[in-house]
Amino acid sequence: MNTFLTHPMRPFFVGAAVLAILGALVFFISPSAVILHRQIFLELMLPAAYGGFLTAALLDWTGFSGNLKPVATLMAALLLAASAILPFSPQTASFFVAAYWLVLLLFCAWLIWLDRNTDNFALLTLLAAFTVFQTAYAATGDLNLLRAQVHLNMAAVMFVSIRVSVLLGAEALKECRLKDPVFIPNAVYKNIAITFLLLHAAAELWLPAQTAGFTALAVGFILLAKLRELHHHELLRKHYVRTYYLLQLFAAAGYLWTGAAKLQNLPASAPLHLITLGGMMGGVMMVWLTAGLWHSGFTKLDYPKLCRIAVPILFAAAVSRAVLMNVNPIFFITVPTILTAAVFVLYLLTFVPIFRENAFTGDPE
């Protein structure tokens, strides 16, 4: 247990996985619990995931070597309080989550200021956006503000994934036959993607549906353009690069579908699940697997077998909920619920033993 608690990243990741399982299975408890399902994922699971990642990543990004226990304890207490209160007083729980985002924002801003770091203003912008949107949702209860956080989460995935992709690309090229290969992701595409994701979130809240349709198309096309940097067999032969490729492809397809649907005044709930399950959750899983191995003393990036199974299961859940639901009603809730829960069960079965057996280590690179 002491090894498991050597860094807050670990209990935050594990707690987030437990919340994801609960968020998926809540439909079996109450088939009408759509709002509770959204709240568990967007207000509890994803904030816990980002908190775990940032408490690890900022050590490398800012060179911080101080004690993380006080801020990690406060963050965990806020999320635990929100989790306990959510079924009885959703609005109070939402204010606790808003306080969590504020604590994380202030902590990250403090570390960045201490390091005089000028490379992470995008991170502070995203954390500020989460804090504002969550506070507004807590105050008003407007579900559109909660839904808009899907796009903020995708922007966060774009921010985090480009940093992780540097590691993925470098690792993939270690065993290739090219002479002195270097993988340099396109930061311009990343910045454009984040910008249009933020614009799309705003458009969905305050502009006509047709305008939001055009911003969704813009996001979809820029995500497709980002895939170009991965179009090399030396990269795609590695399973972790294929995971990165597919999560962007699912997100791109979801946004293009959303744009087309909005321009035709059609429902856009189906493509939203391509985005949330394939893109957003796919991004979270990629970061969990990569950071979990890299910060547990593993010097070779090789996703464990159970997690290699979990990744395609997650993509299958996205296809089931977005596409196959038109074939048979079982693919609407039952199949994607079981598949999504199975993904995070497989993650826990793999990484809880890894975290217990290996102390937290710094970035080997």
XYZ file of C-alpha atoms in Angstrom:
365
model
C 0.000 0.000 0.000
C 2.871 2.377 0.729
C 4.196 1.726 -2.778
C 0.739 2.358 -4.234
C 0.556 5.734 -2.485
C 4.043 6.938 -3.442
C 2.436 9.508 -5.765
C -1.119 10.958 -6.054
C -1.255 10.029 -9.741
C -1.931 6.433 -8.782
C -4.944 6.750 -6.432
C -6.421 9.423 -8.712
C -6.165 7.159 -11.771
C -7.564 4.165 -9.901
C -10.357 6.237 -8.368
C -11.233 7.642 -11.787
C -11.417 4.113 -13.223
C -13.788 3.054 -10.427
C -15.944 6.108 -11.155
C -15.980 5.224 -14.861
C -17.273 1.745 -14.054
C -19.947 3.242 -11.801
C -20.863 5.816 -14.443
C -21.334 3.077 -17.022
C -23.264 0.647 -14.809
C -25.617 3.306 -13.425
C -27.928 2.537 -16.367
C -28.519 -0.936 -14.929
C -29.422 0.644 -11.602
C -31.778 3.151 -13.206
C -32.331 3.074 -16.995
C -33.471 6.732 -16.859
C -30.306 7.944 -15.121
C -28.906 9.752 -18.179
C -28.082 12.943 -16.307
C -26.430 11.065 -13.430
C -24.368 9.140 -15.992
C -23.140 12.416 -17.511
C -22.435 13.933 -14.122
C -20.339 10.991 -12.946
C -18.194 11.050 -16.069
C -17.874 14.796 -16.621
C -17.876 16.035 -13.026
C -16.069 13.229 -11.206
C -14.208 10.744 -13.400
C -12.524 13.146 -15.832
C -11.477 15.740 -13.209
C -9.880 12.917 -11.207
C -8.068 11.692 -14.320
C -6.649 15.134 -15.120
C -5.691 15.769 -11.507
C -3.708 12.548 -11.431
C -1.967 13.317 -14.701
C -1.074 16.914 -13.877
C 0.360 16.127 -10.452
C 2.806 13.858 -12.280
C 3.391 15.869 -15.460
C 4.054 19.191 -13.747
C 6.965 17.656 -11.850
C 8.690 17.257 -15.212
C 7.357 20.414 -16.841
C 8.272 22.781 -13.995
C 10.967 20.907 -12.074
C 8.907 21.015 -8.866
C 10.262 18.776 -6.097
C 8.094 19.843 -3.161
C 5.436 18.001 -1.184
C 2.303 17.136 -3.179
C 0.418 15.623 -0.248
C -1.430 18.769 0.976
C -2.865 19.767 -2.402
C -3.558 16.145 -3.394
C -5.413 15.566 -0.118
C -7.512 18.685 -0.630
C -8.344 17.724 -4.204
C -9.242 14.173 -3.201
C -11.430 15.451 -0.347
C -13.359 17.742 -2.707
C -14.010 14.937 -5.210
C -14.938 12.445 -2.505
C -17.370 14.958 -1.015
C -18.870 15.580 -4.463
C -19.191 11.832 -5.058
C -20.973 11.292 -1.737
C -23.339 14.236 -2.175
C -24.154 13.835 -5.896
C -27.134 11.422 -5.541
C -28.772 13.661 -2.899
C -27.806 17.227 -3.839
C -26.391 17.490 -7.370
C -26.019 21.265 -7.210
C -23.947 21.142 -4.012
C -21.805 18.413 -5.557
C -21.279 20.611 -8.613
C -19.964 23.445 -6.436
C -17.493 21.024 -4.835
C -16.284 20.063 -8.322
C -15.942 23.740 -9.235
C -13.813 24.214 -6.120
C -11.706 21.238 -7.210
C -11.017 22.846 -10.621
C -10.129 26.127 -8.906
C -7.646 24.384 -6.578
C -6.060 22.568 -9.519
C -5.877 25.830 -11.520
C -4.248 27.746 -8.662
C -1.801 24.921 -7.925
C -0.717 24.644 -11.567
C -0.449 28.438 -11.874
C 1.728 28.536 -8.753
C 4.097 25.845 -10.047
C 4.321 27.520 -13.455
C 5.036 30.884 -11.805
C 7.728 29.376 -9.563
C 9.437 27.931 -12.630
C 8.936 31.147 -14.633
C 7.549 28.784 -17.246
C 6.161 30.376 -20.411
C 5.276 27.144 -22.218
C 2.061 26.232 -20.423
C -0.336 29.134 -20.805
C -2.629 26.850 -22.844
C -2.875 24.579 -19.806
C -3.901 27.484 -17.568
C -6.441 28.627 -20.168
C -8.046 25.178 -20.257
C -8.130 24.879 -16.464
C -9.655 28.356 -16.211
C -12.294 27.343 -18.779
C -13.154 24.215 -16.787
C -13.438 26.307 -13.614
C -15.718 28.894 -15.252
C -17.943 26.370 -17.054
C -18.283 24.164 -13.974
C -19.074 27.126 -11.707
C -21.676 28.386 -14.179
C -23.236 24.919 -14.359
C -23.320 24.660 -10.559
C -25.023 28.052 -10.305
C -27.585 27.561 -13.081
C -28.054 23.822 -13.541
C -28.033 24.399 -17.324
C -27.183 21.009 -18.831
C -25.828 22.705 -21.947
C -22.934 23.965 -19.812
C -22.218 20.404 -18.708
C -22.449 19.128 -22.285
C -20.034 21.840 -23.455
C -17.414 20.355 -21.160
C -17.137 17.452 -23.616
C -15.413 19.835 -26.016
C -13.234 21.283 -23.253
C -12.190 17.717 -22.462
C -11.339 17.088 -26.101
C -9.241 20.273 -26.076
C -7.482 18.938 -22.978
C -6.882 15.626 -24.780
C -5.288 17.563 -27.664
C -3.073 19.492 -25.233
C -1.921 16.408 -23.345
C -1.693 14.052 -26.303
C 0.837 16.105 -28.255
C 3.206 15.934 -25.290
C 2.608 12.217 -24.923
C 2.982 11.750 -28.681
C 6.576 13.000 -28.492
C 7.265 10.088 -26.173
C 5.275 7.641 -28.324
C 7.074 8.694 -31.493
C 10.530 8.562 -29.907
C 9.823 5.122 -28.481
C 8.452 3.812 -31.779
C 11.543 4.969 -33.681
C 14.045 3.363 -31.323
C 13.793 0.040 -33.165
C 13.344 1.309 -36.721
C 15.869 0.934 -39.547
C 15.957 4.606 -40.526
C 19.095 6.629 -39.888
C 18.756 9.082 -36.964
C 14.940 9.343 -37.135
C 13.134 12.075 -35.170
C 9.389 12.458 -34.629
C 8.243 16.074 -34.250
C 4.466 16.496 -33.889
C 2.878 19.523 -35.522
C 2.218 22.008 -32.720
C 0.426 24.371 -35.115
C -2.278 21.780 -35.815
C -2.610 21.165 -32.083
C -3.084 24.873 -31.363
C -5.634 25.240 -34.160
C -7.522 22.181 -32.883
C -7.671 23.538 -29.326
C -8.761 26.971 -30.572
C -11.613 25.587 -32.676
C -12.689 23.202 -29.909
C -13.056 26.184 -27.580
C -14.897 28.107 -30.309
C -17.191 25.135 -30.892
C -17.988 24.890 -27.172
C -18.932 28.583 -27.210
C -20.896 28.232 -30.457
C -23.005 25.404 -29.045
C -23.955 27.600 -26.087
C -24.598 30.977 -27.682
C -24.820 30.741 -31.474
C -27.310 29.179 -33.925
C -27.076 25.457 -34.660
C -25.810 26.092 -38.178
C -22.874 28.095 -36.831
C -22.036 25.294 -34.421
C -22.236 22.953 -37.384
C -19.498 24.869 -39.186
C -17.266 24.970 -36.090
C -17.759 21.208 -35.665
C -16.701 20.667 -39.278
C -13.632 22.827 -38.682
C -12.661 20.690 -35.689
C -13.207 17.482 -37.637
C -11.085 18.567 -40.575
C -8.200 19.829 -38.428
C -8.179 16.528 -36.526
C -8.007 14.695 -39.844
C -5.130 16.957 -40.876
C -3.305 16.087 -37.630
C -3.289 12.426 -38.633
C -0.874 13.179 -41.451
C 2.062 13.352 -39.052
C 1.524 9.685 -38.155
C 1.363 8.353 -41.717
C 4.555 6.312 -41.628
C 4.811 2.550 -41.249
C 7.647 2.874 -38.699
C 5.217 4.661 -36.414
C 1.980 2.800 -37.119
C 3.554 -0.621 -36.622
C 3.535 0.111 -32.880
C 0.291 -0.589 -31.045
C 0.514 2.533 -28.876
C 0.845 4.800 -31.936
C -2.160 3.054 -33.516
C -4.116 3.811 -30.329
C -3.188 7.496 -30.646
C -4.132 7.469 -34.336
C -7.510 5.803 -33.815
C -8.646 8.041 -30.966
C -8.059 11.097 -33.193
C -9.792 9.380 -36.096
C -12.871 8.613 -33.982
C -12.972 12.194 -32.719
C -12.588 13.565 -36.245
C -15.424 11.362 -37.528
C -17.605 12.411 -34.613
C -17.124 16.123 -35.220
C -17.626 15.830 -38.982
C -20.818 13.858 -38.358
C -21.927 16.445 -35.779
C -21.324 19.265 -38.221
C -23.294 17.563 -40.971
C -26.150 16.786 -38.570
C -26.399 20.347 -37.259
C -26.369 21.839 -40.735
C -29.335 19.588 -41.585
C -31.114 20.210 -38.241
C -30.754 16.518 -37.308
C -30.061 15.069 -33.834
C -26.364 14.955 -32.922
C -26.376 12.610 -29.925
C -24.999 9.607 -31.848
C -21.829 11.314 -33.118
C -21.315 12.791 -29.658
C -20.680 9.260 -28.409
C -18.033 8.701 -31.079
C -16.358 11.776 -29.618
C -16.805 10.905 -25.944
C -16.026 7.185 -26.056
C -13.657 6.966 -29.020
C -11.889 10.324 -28.754
C -12.165 11.581 -25.191
C -12.063 8.269 -23.295
C -9.580 6.875 -25.807
C -7.292 9.805 -25.037
C -7.658 9.283 -21.300
C -6.855 5.586 -21.638
C -3.777 6.295 -23.782
C -2.454 8.732 -21.180
C -3.190 6.337 -18.315
C -1.383 3.452 -19.977
C 1.610 5.535 -21.036
C 2.038 7.494 -17.806
C 1.288 4.437 -15.670
C 4.109 2.425 -17.239
C 6.557 5.293 -17.641
C 6.231 6.352 -14.002
C 6.474 2.819 -12.638
C 10.044 2.096 -13.691
C 9.265 0.548 -17.088
C 11.912 1.524 -19.616
C 10.093 0.021 -22.614
C 6.685 1.281 -23.634
C 4.679 -1.897 -24.161
C 1.028 -1.829 -23.162
C 0.088 -4.912 -21.081
C -1.950 -7.597 -22.840
C -5.202 -6.971 -20.974
C -5.005 -3.287 -21.829
C -4.276 -4.064 -25.473
C -7.618 -5.876 -25.368
C -9.284 -3.008 -23.491
C -8.472 -0.367 -26.124
C -10.342 -2.009 -29.051
C -13.195 -2.833 -26.653
C -13.509 0.891 -25.922
C -13.610 1.711 -29.624
C -16.191 -1.066 -30.099
C -18.335 0.557 -27.392
C -18.198 3.821 -29.351
C -19.276 2.117 -32.572
C -22.043 0.244 -30.754
C -23.532 3.377 -29.180
C -23.152 5.611 -32.235
C -23.774 3.271 -35.193
C -25.012 -0.214 -34.288
C -27.830 1.105 -32.095
C -29.759 1.517 -35.340
C -29.442 -2.234 -35.972
C -30.737 -3.520 -32.652
C -31.812 -1.751 -29.406
C -29.364 -3.895 -27.400
C -26.525 -1.822 -28.886
C -28.042 1.418 -27.559
C -27.353 0.993 -23.827
C -26.729 -2.637 -22.835
C -23.736 -3.466 -25.042
C -21.854 -0.137 -24.744
C -22.454 -0.121 -20.982
C -20.981 -3.595 -20.523
C -18.073 -2.892 -22.890
C -17.194 0.432 -21.237
C -17.270 -1.069 -17.756
C -15.130 -3.991 -18.982
C -12.487 -1.585 -20.319
C -11.890 -0.015 -16.916
C -12.104 -3.349 -15.090
C -9.281 -4.604 -17.327
C -7.322 -1.443 -16.548
C -7.718 -1.978 -12.802
C -6.793 -5.662 -13.033
C -3.580 -4.658 -14.798
C -2.424 -1.493 -13.085
C -3.380 -1.961 -9.440
C -0.777 -4.797 -9.189
C 1.746 -2.674 -11.134
C 1.250 0.262 -8.769
C 1.549 -1.996 -5.712
C 4.716 -3.708 -6.894
C 6.612 -0.715 -8.308
C 7.432 2.608 -6.684
C 6.673 5.831 -8.562
C 9.564 6.953 -10.734
C 10.342 10.149 -12.585
C 10.273 10.531 -16.346
C 13.055 8.246 -17.660
C 13.595 10.584 -20.608
